[in-house]
Structure formats: structure tokens, C-alpha cells
């Protein structure tokens, strides 16, 4: 097991600074680790305690009688070098340092001392200034964030701690399943590129989303991103895009936010899908994690509201996706079932007088059609339909089809019932959004990823570089 791998697959974890007091970070980390169900060994370390949360407690890492793969550190900054030295001597592979008070407040030397001490012993460091790490396949929640993270296939790397914890909570409410959440903070040692190298091969991760403020080693990052995006989609939301934002980044994690235009160009070259904001990044991640990849065939919009169709068409066009006439076989099968004034162009407008069954039937017909490669289903809540019934029927129909073999994104636009329908569909693994633009943008990301991957592949070939994809 490499030392970066130990970050995700430790057999034993020691919490250094495990506190006896509920509400303190060291207590909450230990509690999450125990309660989320980590199956490996857990050792609290605290010289002032004999037992915390029912576990025997050790005065230092070196007094633990067994091997320790990972330490999670939550003691004050000035104590961290000593803890790292002691753990390094014991052969600990990786230190997850939650503690703040390093480079981000100008204490560059203290941070360097920690990294150099770790390196001396061949130990890797995550952080400092982070909220920890989650890896759901092994039930690791070594954070002081929410406990009940939903397992799934989104990998989330965040340079911001508090925002990251908040978003961790958001994934639970929004039913976005994650494979991992990594708080990366000051990136004193392990950086985004190291994590991408691991996650590229991690079978539990289908897509990675990074909240990025800045990178220190641009070349390393781009190379890792290139390699990653040949296998799986990589979504980045870059913060600090304005001059004022860049200044805020410098005082937040001590990173250089860099030149916006350069970032965007390099992102494109290395196959990164750049989201404009956090909401969009998670929208796309949801679609990638639930859906099979887009392969071929037409994208068809089915809508009961003309306006929603127009808005979605605009978003697709902005993303270079044009719509063509639906396959004749689809038009011919839908025509007799729809009102005379329905439009059978693309978007297919089944009209506001469609029934629940009529709407679901049209969507399923589109999915089943061989010429259709992807479906964007838009629904506007009307008094003649019930979004919750539509959601249930769509879920059942997809089950009867044996699951989704091509991508579909859905928008359920309206009041309370529509929001319920959005939640139901998402829980059932059908990516659904409350606005047509969001469903369209997620579909566009999915379709464009195929082209992005091909472009990176071509570029690497031209450069004579081999790929390991
Ligand atoms: N080894 C192990 N444990 C030790 C120790 C040592 N050498 N020395 C002290 N401890 C124990 C303390 O006794 C205490 O346990 P107790 O509460 O049972 O007495 C525990 O470790 C924590 O130490 P304490 O001095 O109480 O620190 P703290 O909990 O107030 O603060 C941090 C520690 C790490 C939380 C704080 O320094 C910090 O950095 N906070 C910010 C963290 C953050 O926001 N990170 C970024 C997130 S996005």
C-alpha cells in the first residue's frame, strides 16, 4: 500500500488530540469515525485521558502497541511537529492534519517543519487546515462534519474547509452519494494531483468535483487532470476569478489564485469540465454519477411547456449542442397519442393538456427509440397533472426498462409537489432539477464530455505522449 493509498485504505487510524469533551473537534472526529462504522482499528490519543467514547486511550502514537497507518491530528499548531515526529518514528504512513495556524496566517516555517519531519520518515501529509477525509467504501468519516454521508460515486475535493463541510451537509439533503470527500486545505504535501492519481483508478469513484482556489504545481496538476479525464469526468469550480476574489484566496488558504484566462485555457486543454459555480458543479456531478455515458444518437427534448423547451434549447446551443428533428419512428408513434396542436419537432411539445400517463408515455417512447441517444424531459406543473404521480410512474417505467441504458435528465418545475417529485426521482437515481436550464446544462456536460475525452486523447497522441487510460 502506497502512502497516498493509506489515506483511503488505512487499516488503523489514531486520532491525536481526541478530546474528552463533546463539541470539541477532537471529540467529534473520533465520534464520527466510530459511529460511521469504520471497520479497522481506532486509537484515541490524549495524554490526559484513559478512555474516550469507550476506547482505550494512549498518551502518544508511539505507545500504541499495534501498527498505525493513519493519524488524524487535532492538537494546537505548536504541538503538531512533535506529534508528526513521534508518529513518523513509529512508521505511520499518512497524517491528516486538521489544525489551523500555518501558512494561511503566515506561519510558513512551522508548516515547512511539519512537512520536512514527515518526509524524513516517508510519511505523507494531508492539510493542514482541513476538516478531514471521508471514504465511504470503507466507512471512514474522519471529519468533524455531518456523520451520515450517503455512499455513492462522486469524489469531492475541496480547498475550502467550512464551505466543504457545508456542502457535505448539502449532499445529504440533496441525496448526492459520495465515494470520498477530501478537505485539502493548505496542500502542504498531498495535493489535488496526488488525489486524482488515486481516484482515477478507484472503482468506487465515477466522477470527481474539485472546489479549487489555486494550484502550486500547475504542470503536475494538468498532467494528472489529463490522465484522469481520459477515464472519468473531472469537474472543477475555480474560485478567486476576480482581482478581489484572488486577494480573498491569498488570505484564505495562502494559495495564488492565478490568472483566470490562463486557468480556463489550461483546464480546457486537459479535459477539465469547468463549472461556473458550486451549484452547477454538483448538478453535473449528480448526472455523471447516476447515468451511463452518452454514446451516440440524437438528443430529444420532451416537454409539456413550450417556454421550458426554449430555455433548455438556449442552454444547449450555448454549449454547442444543436437539436435536429426527432427520428421519424418516434414522431409516428407519438403523433396519434398527442393533441393535434402538439409540436413534434425538437423540442417535442406534448402540450399543457397532457395527462400524467400521456407525459410519462412520451418520455419512455423517446427513451426506447433506437435513434435517440439521450432524453431531456421537462415538466411544468399544471392543474391537470400531478408531479408526484409522474415521478412515481417514471421511476416504475424506468425499472421496467431494466434501468437507464442511455442518459436522461429531468426538470420538474413548479410548487411544493414538484420539489417532492425532484427528490423522489433523485433518490431513484434519475437526475432531476427544479429548473430546465439546470437539467439542460447537466445534459450538455454529459454529451460534451465524450468530445472532451476524444480531444484530450488526440492531443496526447499528437504530442507523442502515451496514456494509461
Ligand atoms: N497529544 C494528544 N493529545 C493532546 C496532546 C498531545 N500531545 N496535548 C494535548 N492534547 C489533548 C488536549 O488535552 C485536548 O483534549 P481534552 O479536551 O480532553 O483536554 C485535545 O488534545 C485538544 O487539545 P486542545 O488544547 O484542547 O485544543 P483545541 O481542541 O482547543 O484546539 C484544534 C485544537 C486543532 C482544534 C485548534 O488548534 C485548531 O486548529 N482549530 C481550527 C481547526 C480548523 O478549523 N481547521 C480547518 C477546518 S476547515
Short mmCIF file of C-alpha atoms and ligand atoms in Angstrom, two decimals:
data_model
loop_
_atom_site.label_atom_id
_atom_site.label_comp_id
_atom_site.label_asym_id
_atom_site.label_seq_id
_atom_site.Cartn_x
_atom_site.Cartn_y
_atom_site.Cartn_z
CA UNK A 1 0.00 0.00 0.00
CA UNK A 2 1.48 3.35 -1.03
CA UNK A 3 1.35 6.16 1.48
CA UNK A 4 -1.23 8.11 -0.54
CA UNK A 5 -3.33 4.96 -0.69
CA UNK A 6 -3.15 4.77 3.12
CA UNK A 7 -5.22 7.94 3.10
CA UNK A 8 -8.15 6.00 1.63
CA UNK A 9 -7.44 2.47 2.79
CA UNK A 10 -5.95 2.62 6.28
CA UNK A 11 -6.31 -0.48 8.41
CA UNK A 12 -5.89 1.53 11.58
CA UNK A 13 -6.42 5.19 12.50
CA UNK A 14 -5.24 7.11 15.55
CA UNK A 15 -6.97 10.36 16.49
CA UNK A 16 -4.31 12.55 18.10
CA UNK A 17 -5.97 15.19 20.23
CA UNK A 18 -9.10 13.09 20.70
CA UNK A 19 -10.89 15.18 23.27
CA UNK A 20 -12.90 14.09 26.29
CA UNK A 21 -15.32 16.95 25.68
CA UNK A 22 -18.30 16.76 23.29
CA UNK A 23 -18.34 19.73 20.92
CA UNK A 24 -14.55 19.88 20.62
CA UNK A 25 -13.11 18.97 17.23
CA UNK A 26 -11.05 16.04 18.51
CA UNK A 27 -14.12 14.51 20.15
CA UNK A 28 -16.36 14.92 17.11
CA UNK A 29 -13.81 13.40 14.73
CA UNK A 30 -13.48 10.33 16.95
CA UNK A 31 -17.25 10.08 17.30
CA UNK A 32 -17.81 10.25 13.53
CA UNK A 33 -15.15 7.65 12.93
CA UNK A 34 -16.75 5.24 15.40
CA UNK A 35 -20.38 5.93 14.53
CA UNK A 36 -20.00 5.91 10.75
CA UNK A 37 -18.74 2.36 11.18
CA UNK A 38 -15.03 2.24 10.30
CA UNK A 39 -14.19 -1.44 10.49
CA UNK A 40 -10.45 -1.02 11.09
CA UNK A 41 -8.85 -0.22 14.42
CA UNK A 42 -9.37 3.17 16.06
CA UNK A 43 -6.99 4.54 18.69
CA UNK A 44 -7.68 7.79 20.56
CA UNK A 45 -4.50 9.59 21.64
CA UNK A 46 -4.62 12.04 24.55
CA UNK A 47 -2.10 12.16 27.43
CA UNK A 48 -4.79 13.33 29.84
CA UNK A 49 -7.30 10.53 29.30
CA UNK A 50 -7.54 6.75 29.84
CA UNK A 51 -10.66 6.16 27.81
CA UNK A 52 -12.73 8.23 25.38
CA UNK A 53 -16.05 7.09 23.86
CA UNK A 54 -15.43 3.62 25.22
CA UNK A 55 -11.99 3.22 23.61
CA UNK A 56 -8.70 2.78 25.44
CA UNK A 57 -6.68 5.95 25.03
CA UNK A 58 -2.91 6.25 24.57
CA UNK A 59 -0.62 9.12 25.64
CA UNK A 60 1.18 9.21 22.28
CA UNK A 61 1.12 7.44 18.96
CA UNK A 62 4.35 5.58 19.72
CA UNK A 63 2.75 3.98 22.78
CA UNK A 64 0.09 2.23 20.68
CA UNK A 65 1.07 -1.46 20.65
CA UNK A 66 -0.10 -2.12 17.05
CA UNK A 67 0.71 -0.71 13.63
CA UNK A 68 -0.94 2.61 12.81
CA UNK A 69 -1.48 3.57 9.16
CA UNK A 70 -3.07 6.99 9.58
CA UNK A 71 -3.17 9.69 12.23
CA UNK A 72 -5.80 12.42 12.34
CA UNK A 73 -4.32 15.37 14.21
CA UNK A 74 -6.33 17.92 16.16
CA UNK A 75 -3.89 19.38 18.67
CA UNK A 76 -2.83 23.05 18.60
CA UNK A 77 -0.35 24.02 15.85
CA UNK A 78 2.73 24.33 18.04
CA UNK A 79 2.34 20.67 19.12
CA UNK A 80 1.99 19.30 15.58
CA UNK A 81 5.73 18.90 14.69
CA UNK A 82 6.28 16.80 17.82
CA UNK A 83 3.25 14.62 17.08
CA UNK A 84 4.43 14.11 13.49
CA UNK A 85 7.96 13.19 14.63
CA UNK A 86 6.63 10.63 17.10
CA UNK A 87 4.24 9.12 14.54
CA UNK A 88 6.90 9.13 11.82
CA UNK A 89 9.26 7.15 14.01
CA UNK A 90 6.51 4.60 14.54
CA UNK A 91 6.07 4.15 10.78
CA UNK A 92 2.71 5.89 10.34
CA UNK A 93 2.06 6.31 6.61
CA UNK A 94 -0.09 9.40 6.46
CA UNK A 95 -1.03 12.33 8.72
CA UNK A 96 -4.34 14.12 8.28
CA UNK A 97 -3.72 17.47 9.96
CA UNK A 98 -6.91 19.30 10.85
CA UNK A 99 -5.13 22.01 12.85
CA UNK A 100 -5.12 25.59 11.53
CA UNK A 101 -2.47 28.23 12.18
CA UNK A 102 0.15 27.54 9.49
CA UNK A 103 0.82 29.08 6.09
CA UNK A 104 -2.64 30.65 5.93
CA UNK A 105 -1.63 33.02 8.76
CA UNK A 106 1.94 33.44 7.59
CA UNK A 107 3.48 30.61 9.63
CA UNK A 108 5.28 29.22 6.63
CA UNK A 109 8.24 27.91 8.65
CA UNK A 110 6.06 25.90 11.02
CA UNK A 111 4.30 24.29 8.05
CA UNK A 112 7.65 23.52 6.42
CA UNK A 113 8.90 21.93 9.63
CA UNK A 114 5.87 19.63 9.72
CA UNK A 115 6.31 18.53 6.10
CA UNK A 116 10.06 18.04 6.44
CA UNK A 117 9.62 15.98 9.59
CA UNK A 118 7.04 13.83 7.84
CA UNK A 119 9.21 13.40 4.71
CA UNK A 120 12.15 12.33 6.82
CA UNK A 121 10.08 9.33 7.82
CA UNK A 122 8.46 8.76 4.42
CA UNK A 123 5.11 9.92 5.77
CA UNK A 124 2.63 11.93 3.67
CA UNK A 125 0.63 14.87 4.98
CA UNK A 126 -2.93 15.91 4.12
CA UNK A 127 -3.63 19.52 5.09
CA UNK A 128 -3.05 21.29 7.41
CA UNK A 129 -6.08 23.50 7.96
CA UNK A 130 -8.69 20.95 6.90
CA UNK A 131 -11.83 19.23 8.16
CA UNK A 132 -10.63 15.72 7.38
CA UNK A 133 -11.44 12.92 4.97
CA UNK A 134 -14.37 10.66 4.13
CA UNK A 135 -14.10 7.43 2.15
CA UNK A 136 -17.46 5.69 2.11
CA UNK A 137 -16.47 2.27 0.69
CA UNK A 138 -14.56 1.62 3.94
CA UNK A 139 -16.95 3.63 6.11
CA UNK A 140 -14.33 6.21 7.01
CA UNK A 141 -15.64 9.52 8.25
CA UNK A 142 -12.61 11.17 9.85
CA UNK A 143 -14.09 14.66 9.85
CA UNK A 144 -15.92 16.99 12.19
CA UNK A 145 -18.63 17.42 9.56
CA UNK A 146 -22.01 15.70 9.38
CA UNK A 147 -21.97 12.00 10.14
CA UNK A 148 -24.39 10.25 7.81
CA UNK A 149 -22.79 10.87 4.44
CA UNK A 150 -24.56 8.95 1.67
CA UNK A 151 -22.35 6.41 -0.11
CA UNK A 152 -22.20 6.87 -3.87
CA UNK A 153 -19.77 7.55 -6.68
CA UNK A 154 -18.98 11.29 -6.53
CA UNK A 155 -15.49 12.19 -5.33
CA UNK A 156 -15.38 15.70 -3.85
CA UNK A 157 -12.11 17.51 -3.17
CA UNK A 158 -12.34 20.89 -1.51
CA UNK A 159 -9.74 23.51 -0.78
CA UNK A 160 -12.20 25.33 1.43
CA UNK A 161 -12.91 23.78 4.79
CA UNK A 162 -16.03 25.40 6.16
CA UNK A 163 -17.65 25.61 2.73
CA UNK A 164 -16.68 21.97 2.23
CA UNK A 165 -18.36 20.93 5.47
CA UNK A 166 -21.47 22.87 4.48
CA UNK A 167 -21.50 21.19 1.07
CA UNK A 168 -21.00 17.83 2.76
CA UNK A 169 -24.29 18.51 4.57
CA UNK A 170 -25.87 19.62 1.30
CA UNK A 171 -25.01 16.29 -0.39
CA UNK A 172 -27.01 14.51 2.32
CA UNK A 173 -30.11 16.67 1.84
CA UNK A 174 -29.78 16.59 -1.95
CA UNK A 175 -29.24 12.80 -1.95
CA UNK A 176 -25.93 13.00 -3.74
CA UNK A 177 -23.97 9.87 -2.93
CA UNK A 178 -20.23 10.28 -2.49
CA UNK A 179 -17.30 7.90 -2.59
CA UNK A 180 -14.97 10.36 -0.97
CA UNK A 181 -14.79 13.88 0.43
CA UNK A 182 -11.28 15.23 0.91
CA UNK A 183 -10.54 18.53 2.57
CA UNK A 184 -7.22 19.61 1.15
CA UNK A 185 -6.63 22.99 2.81
CA UNK A 186 -3.09 24.36 2.59
CA UNK A 187 -1.87 21.43 0.44
CA UNK A 188 1.48 21.42 2.22
CA UNK A 189 2.23 17.99 0.78
CA UNK A 190 -0.59 15.93 -0.76
CA UNK A 191 -2.21 17.97 -3.49
CA UNK A 192 -5.09 17.61 -5.93
CA UNK A 193 -2.87 15.80 -8.44
CA UNK A 194 -1.91 13.09 -5.90
CA UNK A 195 -5.57 12.54 -5.11
CA UNK A 196 -6.54 12.40 -8.78
CA UNK A 197 -3.89 9.75 -9.41
CA UNK A 198 -5.52 7.56 -6.78
CA UNK A 199 -9.14 8.32 -7.68
CA UNK A 200 -8.54 7.70 -11.38
CA UNK A 201 -8.15 4.02 -10.52
CA UNK A 202 -10.61 3.90 -7.65
CA UNK A 203 -13.53 1.72 -8.70
CA UNK A 204 -15.95 3.41 -6.32
CA UNK A 205 -15.46 6.84 -7.90
CA UNK A 206 -17.19 7.66 -11.21
CA UNK A 207 -16.67 11.43 -11.28
CA UNK A 208 -14.58 13.94 -9.33
CA UNK A 209 -15.53 17.50 -8.44
CA UNK A 210 -12.90 19.92 -7.16
CA UNK A 211 -13.53 23.25 -5.46
CA UNK A 212 -10.23 24.89 -6.35
CA UNK A 213 -8.75 28.16 -5.22
CA UNK A 214 -5.29 27.71 -6.72
CA UNK A 215 -2.65 25.17 -7.64
CA UNK A 216 1.02 25.32 -6.70
CA UNK A 217 2.44 22.91 -9.26
CA UNK A 218 0.48 23.70 -12.42
CA UNK A 219 2.22 21.16 -14.63
CA UNK A 220 1.69 18.29 -12.21
CA UNK A 221 -1.98 19.24 -11.81
CA UNK A 222 -2.64 19.47 -15.54
CA UNK A 223 -0.92 16.16 -16.21
CA UNK A 224 -2.95 14.40 -13.53
CA UNK A 225 -6.11 16.07 -14.81
CA UNK A 226 -5.41 14.97 -18.39
CA UNK A 227 -4.88 11.40 -17.38
CA UNK A 228 -7.93 11.45 -15.11
CA UNK A 229 -10.29 12.96 -17.65
CA UNK A 230 -9.47 10.27 -20.17
CA UNK A 231 -11.08 7.79 -17.80
CA UNK A 232 -13.63 9.77 -15.83
CA UNK A 233 -15.15 13.24 -15.91
CA UNK A 234 -13.36 15.87 -13.84
CA UNK A 235 -15.41 18.90 -12.84
CA UNK A 236 -13.69 21.96 -11.41
CA UNK A 237 -15.19 25.08 -9.94
CA UNK A 238 -12.50 27.71 -9.72
CA UNK A 239 -12.84 30.36 -7.05
CA UNK A 240 -10.98 33.65 -6.97
CA UNK A 241 -11.71 34.69 -10.52
CA UNK A 242 -11.80 38.39 -9.93
CA UNK A 243 -8.99 40.54 -8.58
CA UNK A 244 -10.87 40.94 -5.30
CA UNK A 245 -11.59 37.20 -5.20
CA UNK A 246 -7.92 36.39 -5.79
CA UNK A 247 -6.97 38.55 -2.80
CA UNK A 248 -9.51 36.68 -0.68
CA UNK A 249 -7.97 33.38 -1.78
CA UNK A 250 -4.50 34.51 -0.70
CA UNK A 251 -5.68 35.20 2.83
CA UNK A 252 -7.83 32.07 2.96
CA UNK A 253 -5.57 29.14 2.09
CA UNK A 254 -2.44 31.07 1.20
CA UNK A 255 -2.70 29.93 -2.46
CA UNK A 256 -2.11 32.03 -5.53
CA UNK A 257 -5.40 32.27 -7.43
CA UNK A 258 -3.52 32.99 -10.68
CA UNK A 259 -4.71 34.40 -13.94
CA UNK A 260 -8.30 33.45 -14.75
CA UNK A 261 -7.86 33.25 -18.53
CA UNK A 262 -4.82 31.02 -18.16
CA UNK A 263 -6.66 28.69 -15.85
CA UNK A 264 -9.61 28.35 -18.20
CA UNK A 265 -7.39 27.63 -21.19
CA UNK A 266 -5.34 25.05 -19.32
CA UNK A 267 -8.48 23.46 -17.92
CA UNK A 268 -9.86 23.04 -21.42
CA UNK A 269 -6.64 21.56 -22.71
CA UNK A 270 -6.51 18.96 -20.00
CA UNK A 271 -10.15 17.94 -20.37
CA UNK A 272 -11.49 19.60 -17.23
CA UNK A 273 -15.18 20.48 -17.28
CA UNK A 274 -15.26 23.92 -15.73
CA UNK A 275 -18.48 24.73 -13.89
CA UNK A 276 -19.45 28.35 -13.35
CA UNK A 277 -20.47 27.81 -9.74
CA UNK A 278 -20.80 25.21 -7.00
CA UNK A 279 -24.47 24.54 -7.79
CA UNK A 280 -23.65 23.73 -11.40
CA UNK A 281 -20.69 21.57 -10.39
CA UNK A 282 -22.91 19.41 -8.16
CA UNK A 283 -25.66 19.32 -10.82
CA UNK A 284 -23.19 17.87 -13.29
CA UNK A 285 -21.67 15.51 -10.74
CA UNK A 286 -25.11 14.13 -9.97
CA UNK A 287 -25.77 13.44 -13.66
CA UNK A 288 -22.39 11.79 -14.21
CA UNK A 289 -22.70 9.65 -11.10
CA UNK A 290 -26.23 8.37 -11.87
CA UNK A 291 -26.08 7.95 -15.62
CA UNK A 292 -24.42 5.79 -18.22
CA UNK A 293 -22.13 7.74 -20.56
CA UNK A 294 -23.57 9.36 -23.66
CA UNK A 295 -22.53 7.34 -26.67
CA UNK A 296 -24.34 8.28 -29.80
CA UNK A 297 -27.71 9.26 -31.25
CA UNK A 298 -29.91 12.30 -31.09
CA UNK A 299 -30.78 14.30 -28.03
CA UNK A 300 -34.54 14.73 -27.81
CA UNK A 301 -36.36 17.17 -25.54
CA UNK A 302 -39.83 16.17 -24.34
CA UNK A 303 -41.71 18.99 -22.64
CA UNK A 304 -45.26 19.91 -21.65
CA UNK A 305 -44.32 23.59 -21.66
CA UNK A 306 -43.02 25.47 -24.69
CA UNK A 307 -41.10 28.02 -22.61
CA UNK A 308 -39.16 25.36 -20.70
CA UNK A 309 -38.21 23.82 -24.03
CA UNK A 310 -36.96 27.15 -25.36
CA UNK A 311 -34.85 27.85 -22.26
CA UNK A 312 -33.29 24.38 -22.45
CA UNK A 313 -32.63 24.78 -26.17
CA UNK A 314 -30.78 28.04 -25.45
CA UNK A 315 -28.56 26.39 -22.85
CA UNK A 316 -27.77 23.52 -25.20
CA UNK A 317 -26.93 25.93 -28.03
CA UNK A 318 -24.64 27.93 -25.74
CA UNK A 319 -22.83 24.67 -25.13
CA UNK A 320 -22.51 23.84 -28.81
CA UNK A 321 -25.32 21.29 -28.96
CA UNK A 322 -27.89 21.67 -31.71
CA UNK A 323 -31.14 19.78 -31.92
CA UNK A 324 -32.34 18.03 -35.03
CA UNK A 325 -35.75 16.61 -35.97
CA UNK A 326 -36.65 13.57 -33.86
CA UNK A 327 -36.45 10.20 -35.63
CA UNK A 328 -39.50 9.52 -37.87
CA UNK A 329 -40.26 6.35 -35.95
CA UNK A 330 -40.65 8.42 -32.77
CA UNK A 331 -42.78 11.08 -34.47
CA UNK A 332 -45.03 8.40 -35.99
CA UNK A 333 -45.53 6.58 -32.73
CA UNK A 334 -46.25 9.75 -30.73
CA UNK A 335 -48.48 11.55 -33.23
CA UNK A 336 -51.70 9.56 -32.70
CA UNK A 337 -51.38 9.85 -28.92
CA UNK A 338 -50.91 13.63 -28.70
CA UNK A 339 -53.26 16.59 -29.16
CA UNK A 340 -53.44 17.93 -32.69
CA UNK A 341 -51.61 21.12 -31.70
CA UNK A 342 -48.66 19.29 -30.17
CA UNK A 343 -45.34 20.04 -31.81
CA UNK A 344 -43.36 17.07 -32.99
CA UNK A 345 -40.22 18.97 -33.80
CA UNK A 346 -37.41 19.05 -31.29
CA UNK A 347 -38.31 20.05 -28.52
CA UNK A 348 -41.32 17.76 -28.67
CA UNK A 349 -44.06 19.81 -27.01
CA UNK A 350 -46.70 17.41 -25.73
CA UNK A 351 -48.70 20.47 -24.55
CA UNK A 352 -50.09 21.59 -21.20
CA UNK A 353 -53.20 19.46 -21.57
CA UNK A 354 -51.27 16.18 -21.47
CA UNK A 355 -52.20 13.74 -18.69
CA UNK A 356 -49.79 12.16 -16.23
CA UNK A 357 -49.79 8.91 -18.22
CA UNK A 358 -49.51 10.73 -21.54
CA UNK A 359 -46.42 12.64 -20.41
CA UNK A 360 -44.64 9.60 -18.97
CA UNK A 361 -45.55 7.56 -22.04
CA UNK A 362 -43.99 10.19 -24.36
CA UNK A 363 -40.77 10.28 -22.32
CA UNK A 364 -40.50 6.49 -22.26
CA UNK A 365 -41.21 6.24 -26.02
CA UNK A 366 -38.32 8.65 -26.57
CA UNK A 367 -36.00 6.64 -24.33
CA UNK A 368 -36.91 3.40 -26.08
CA UNK A 369 -36.39 4.76 -29.57
CA UNK A 370 -33.20 3.39 -31.16
CA UNK A 371 -32.36 6.64 -32.91
CA UNK A 372 -32.46 8.59 -29.65
CA UNK A 373 -29.22 8.80 -27.70
CA UNK A 374 -30.33 10.97 -24.79
CA UNK A 375 -33.55 12.49 -23.45
CA UNK A 376 -34.14 15.79 -21.69
CA UNK A 377 -37.56 15.57 -20.00
CA UNK A 378 -39.05 18.89 -18.92
CA UNK A 379 -42.24 19.12 -16.94
CA UNK A 380 -44.15 22.21 -15.86
CA UNK A 381 -46.63 21.65 -13.05
CA UNK A 382 -50.24 22.10 -14.18
CA UNK A 383 -53.60 21.53 -12.53
CA UNK A 384 -54.33 18.62 -14.87
CA UNK A 385 -51.26 16.67 -13.82
CA UNK A 386 -49.58 15.63 -10.58
CA UNK A 387 -45.77 15.79 -10.49
CA UNK A 388 -45.53 13.19 -7.72
CA UNK A 389 -47.60 10.72 -9.75
CA UNK A 390 -45.47 11.47 -12.79
CA UNK A 391 -42.31 10.85 -10.75
CA UNK A 392 -43.63 7.51 -9.46
CA UNK A 393 -44.73 6.39 -12.91
CA UNK A 394 -41.44 7.43 -14.48
CA UNK A 395 -39.49 5.55 -11.81
CA UNK A 396 -41.60 2.42 -12.42
CA UNK A 397 -41.31 2.69 -16.17
CA UNK A 398 -37.53 3.01 -15.96
CA UNK A 399 -37.45 -0.04 -13.67
CA UNK A 400 -39.49 -1.97 -16.25
CA UNK A 401 -36.93 -0.99 -18.88
CA UNK A 402 -34.29 -2.62 -16.70
CA UNK A 403 -32.68 0.70 -15.70
CA UNK A 404 -31.26 3.52 -17.75
CA UNK A 405 -29.11 2.48 -20.70
CA UNK A 406 -28.88 6.00 -22.10
CA UNK A 407 -28.74 9.33 -20.31
CA UNK A 408 -31.82 11.22 -19.25
CA UNK A 409 -32.01 14.39 -17.21
CA UNK A 410 -35.29 15.74 -15.91
CA UNK A 411 -36.65 19.11 -14.80
CA UNK A 412 -39.78 19.26 -12.63
CA UNK A 413 -40.72 22.91 -12.45
CA UNK A 414 -43.40 24.16 -10.07
CA UNK A 415 -44.56 24.27 -6.47
CA UNK A 416 -44.26 22.03 -3.46
CA UNK A 417 -45.30 18.85 -5.26
CA UNK A 418 -42.72 19.42 -7.95
CA UNK A 419 -39.98 19.72 -5.32
CA UNK A 420 -41.19 16.43 -3.83
CA UNK A 421 -41.04 14.87 -7.27
CA UNK A 422 -37.48 16.18 -7.75
CA UNK A 423 -36.41 14.49 -4.50
CA UNK A 424 -38.16 11.22 -5.38
CA UNK A 425 -36.58 10.99 -8.80
CA UNK A 426 -33.13 11.79 -7.46
CA UNK A 427 -33.50 9.16 -4.77
CA UNK A 428 -34.36 6.69 -7.52
CA UNK A 429 -31.20 7.60 -9.45
CA UNK A 430 -32.84 9.71 -12.17
CA UNK A 431 -31.05 13.10 -12.13
CA UNK A 432 -33.73 15.75 -11.70
CA UNK A 433 -33.57 19.50 -11.20
CA UNK A 434 -36.12 22.19 -10.33
CA UNK A 435 -35.23 24.32 -13.38
CA UNK A 436 -34.96 23.50 -17.10
CA UNK A 437 -31.62 25.27 -17.52
CA UNK A 438 -30.03 23.07 -14.86
CA UNK A 439 -31.28 19.85 -16.45
CA UNK A 440 -30.10 21.12 -19.86
CA UNK A 441 -26.69 22.19 -18.61
CA UNK A 442 -26.15 18.80 -16.96
CA UNK A 443 -27.14 17.03 -20.17
CA UNK A 444 -24.79 19.28 -22.14
CA UNK A 445 -21.89 18.41 -19.80
CA UNK A 446 -22.63 14.73 -20.26
CA UNK A 447 -22.76 14.95 -24.05
CA UNK A 448 -19.73 17.22 -24.31
CA UNK A 449 -17.60 15.02 -22.06
CA UNK A 450 -17.36 12.48 -24.87
CA UNK A 451 -15.89 15.14 -27.17
CA UNK A 452 -13.63 16.44 -24.42
CA UNK A 453 -12.17 12.99 -23.88
CA UNK A 454 -11.60 12.49 -27.59
CA UNK A 455 -9.90 15.88 -27.81
CA UNK A 456 -7.51 15.10 -24.95
CA UNK A 457 -6.73 11.73 -26.49
CA UNK A 458 -5.94 13.35 -29.85
CA UNK A 459 -3.77 15.99 -28.23
CA UNK A 460 -1.76 13.48 -26.28
CA UNK A 461 -1.26 11.40 -29.41
CA UNK A 462 -0.04 14.46 -31.31
CA UNK A 463 2.37 15.21 -28.51
CA UNK A 464 3.56 11.61 -28.68
CA UNK A 465 2.52 11.06 -25.08
CA UNK A 466 1.14 7.70 -24.08
CA UNK A 467 -1.93 7.46 -21.93
CA UNK A 468 -2.68 4.91 -19.30
CA UNK A 469 -6.42 5.06 -19.94
N1 LIG B 1 -1.22 14.58 22.06
C1 LIG B 1 -2.52 14.24 22.05
N2 LIG B 1 -3.47 14.99 22.62
C2 LIG B 1 -3.10 16.09 23.25
C3 LIG B 1 -1.76 16.49 23.33
C4 LIG B 1 -0.80 15.68 22.69
N3 LIG B 1 0.50 15.98 22.69
N4 LIG B 1 -1.71 17.63 24.03
C5 LIG B 1 -2.96 17.95 24.37
N5 LIG B 1 -3.81 17.01 23.92
C6 LIG B 1 -5.26 16.94 24.04
C7 LIG B 1 -5.83 18.00 24.92
O1 LIG B 1 -5.74 17.69 26.28
C8 LIG B 1 -7.26 18.06 24.42
O2 LIG B 1 -8.05 17.05 25.00
P1 LIG B 1 -9.13 17.39 26.17
O3 LIG B 1 -10.13 18.30 25.54
O4 LIG B 1 -9.67 16.08 26.55
O5 LIG B 1 -8.32 18.08 27.25
C9 LIG B 1 -7.14 17.76 22.96
O6 LIG B 1 -5.84 17.20 22.79
C10 LIG B 1 -7.21 19.02 22.11
O7 LIG B 1 -6.29 19.97 22.57
P2 LIG B 1 -6.73 21.45 23.00
O8 LIG B 1 -5.51 22.13 23.52
O9 LIG B 1 -7.93 21.44 23.86
O10 LIG B 1 -7.04 22.09 21.61
P3 LIG B 1 -8.44 22.52 20.95
O11 LIG B 1 -9.32 21.36 20.79
O12 LIG B 1 -8.99 23.69 21.66
O13 LIG B 1 -7.92 23.02 19.55
C11 LIG B 1 -7.52 22.48 17.30
C12 LIG B 1 -7.17 22.18 18.72
C13 LIG B 1 -6.67 21.64 16.38
C14 LIG B 1 -8.99 22.18 17.04
C15 LIG B 1 -7.27 24.02 17.05
O14 LIG B 1 -5.93 24.32 17.36
C16 LIG B 1 -7.49 24.40 15.61
O15 LIG B 1 -6.60 24.38 14.78
N6 LIG B 1 -8.76 24.77 15.30
C17 LIG B 1 -9.13 25.08 13.92
C18 LIG B 1 -9.38 23.84 13.17
C19 LIG B 1 -9.97 24.15 11.82
O16 LIG B 1 -10.83 24.97 11.74
N7 LIG B 1 -9.42 23.51 10.78
C20 LIG B 1 -9.83 23.81 9.44
C21 LIG B 1 -11.15 23.25 9.23
S1 LIG B 1 -11.87 23.71 7.83
#
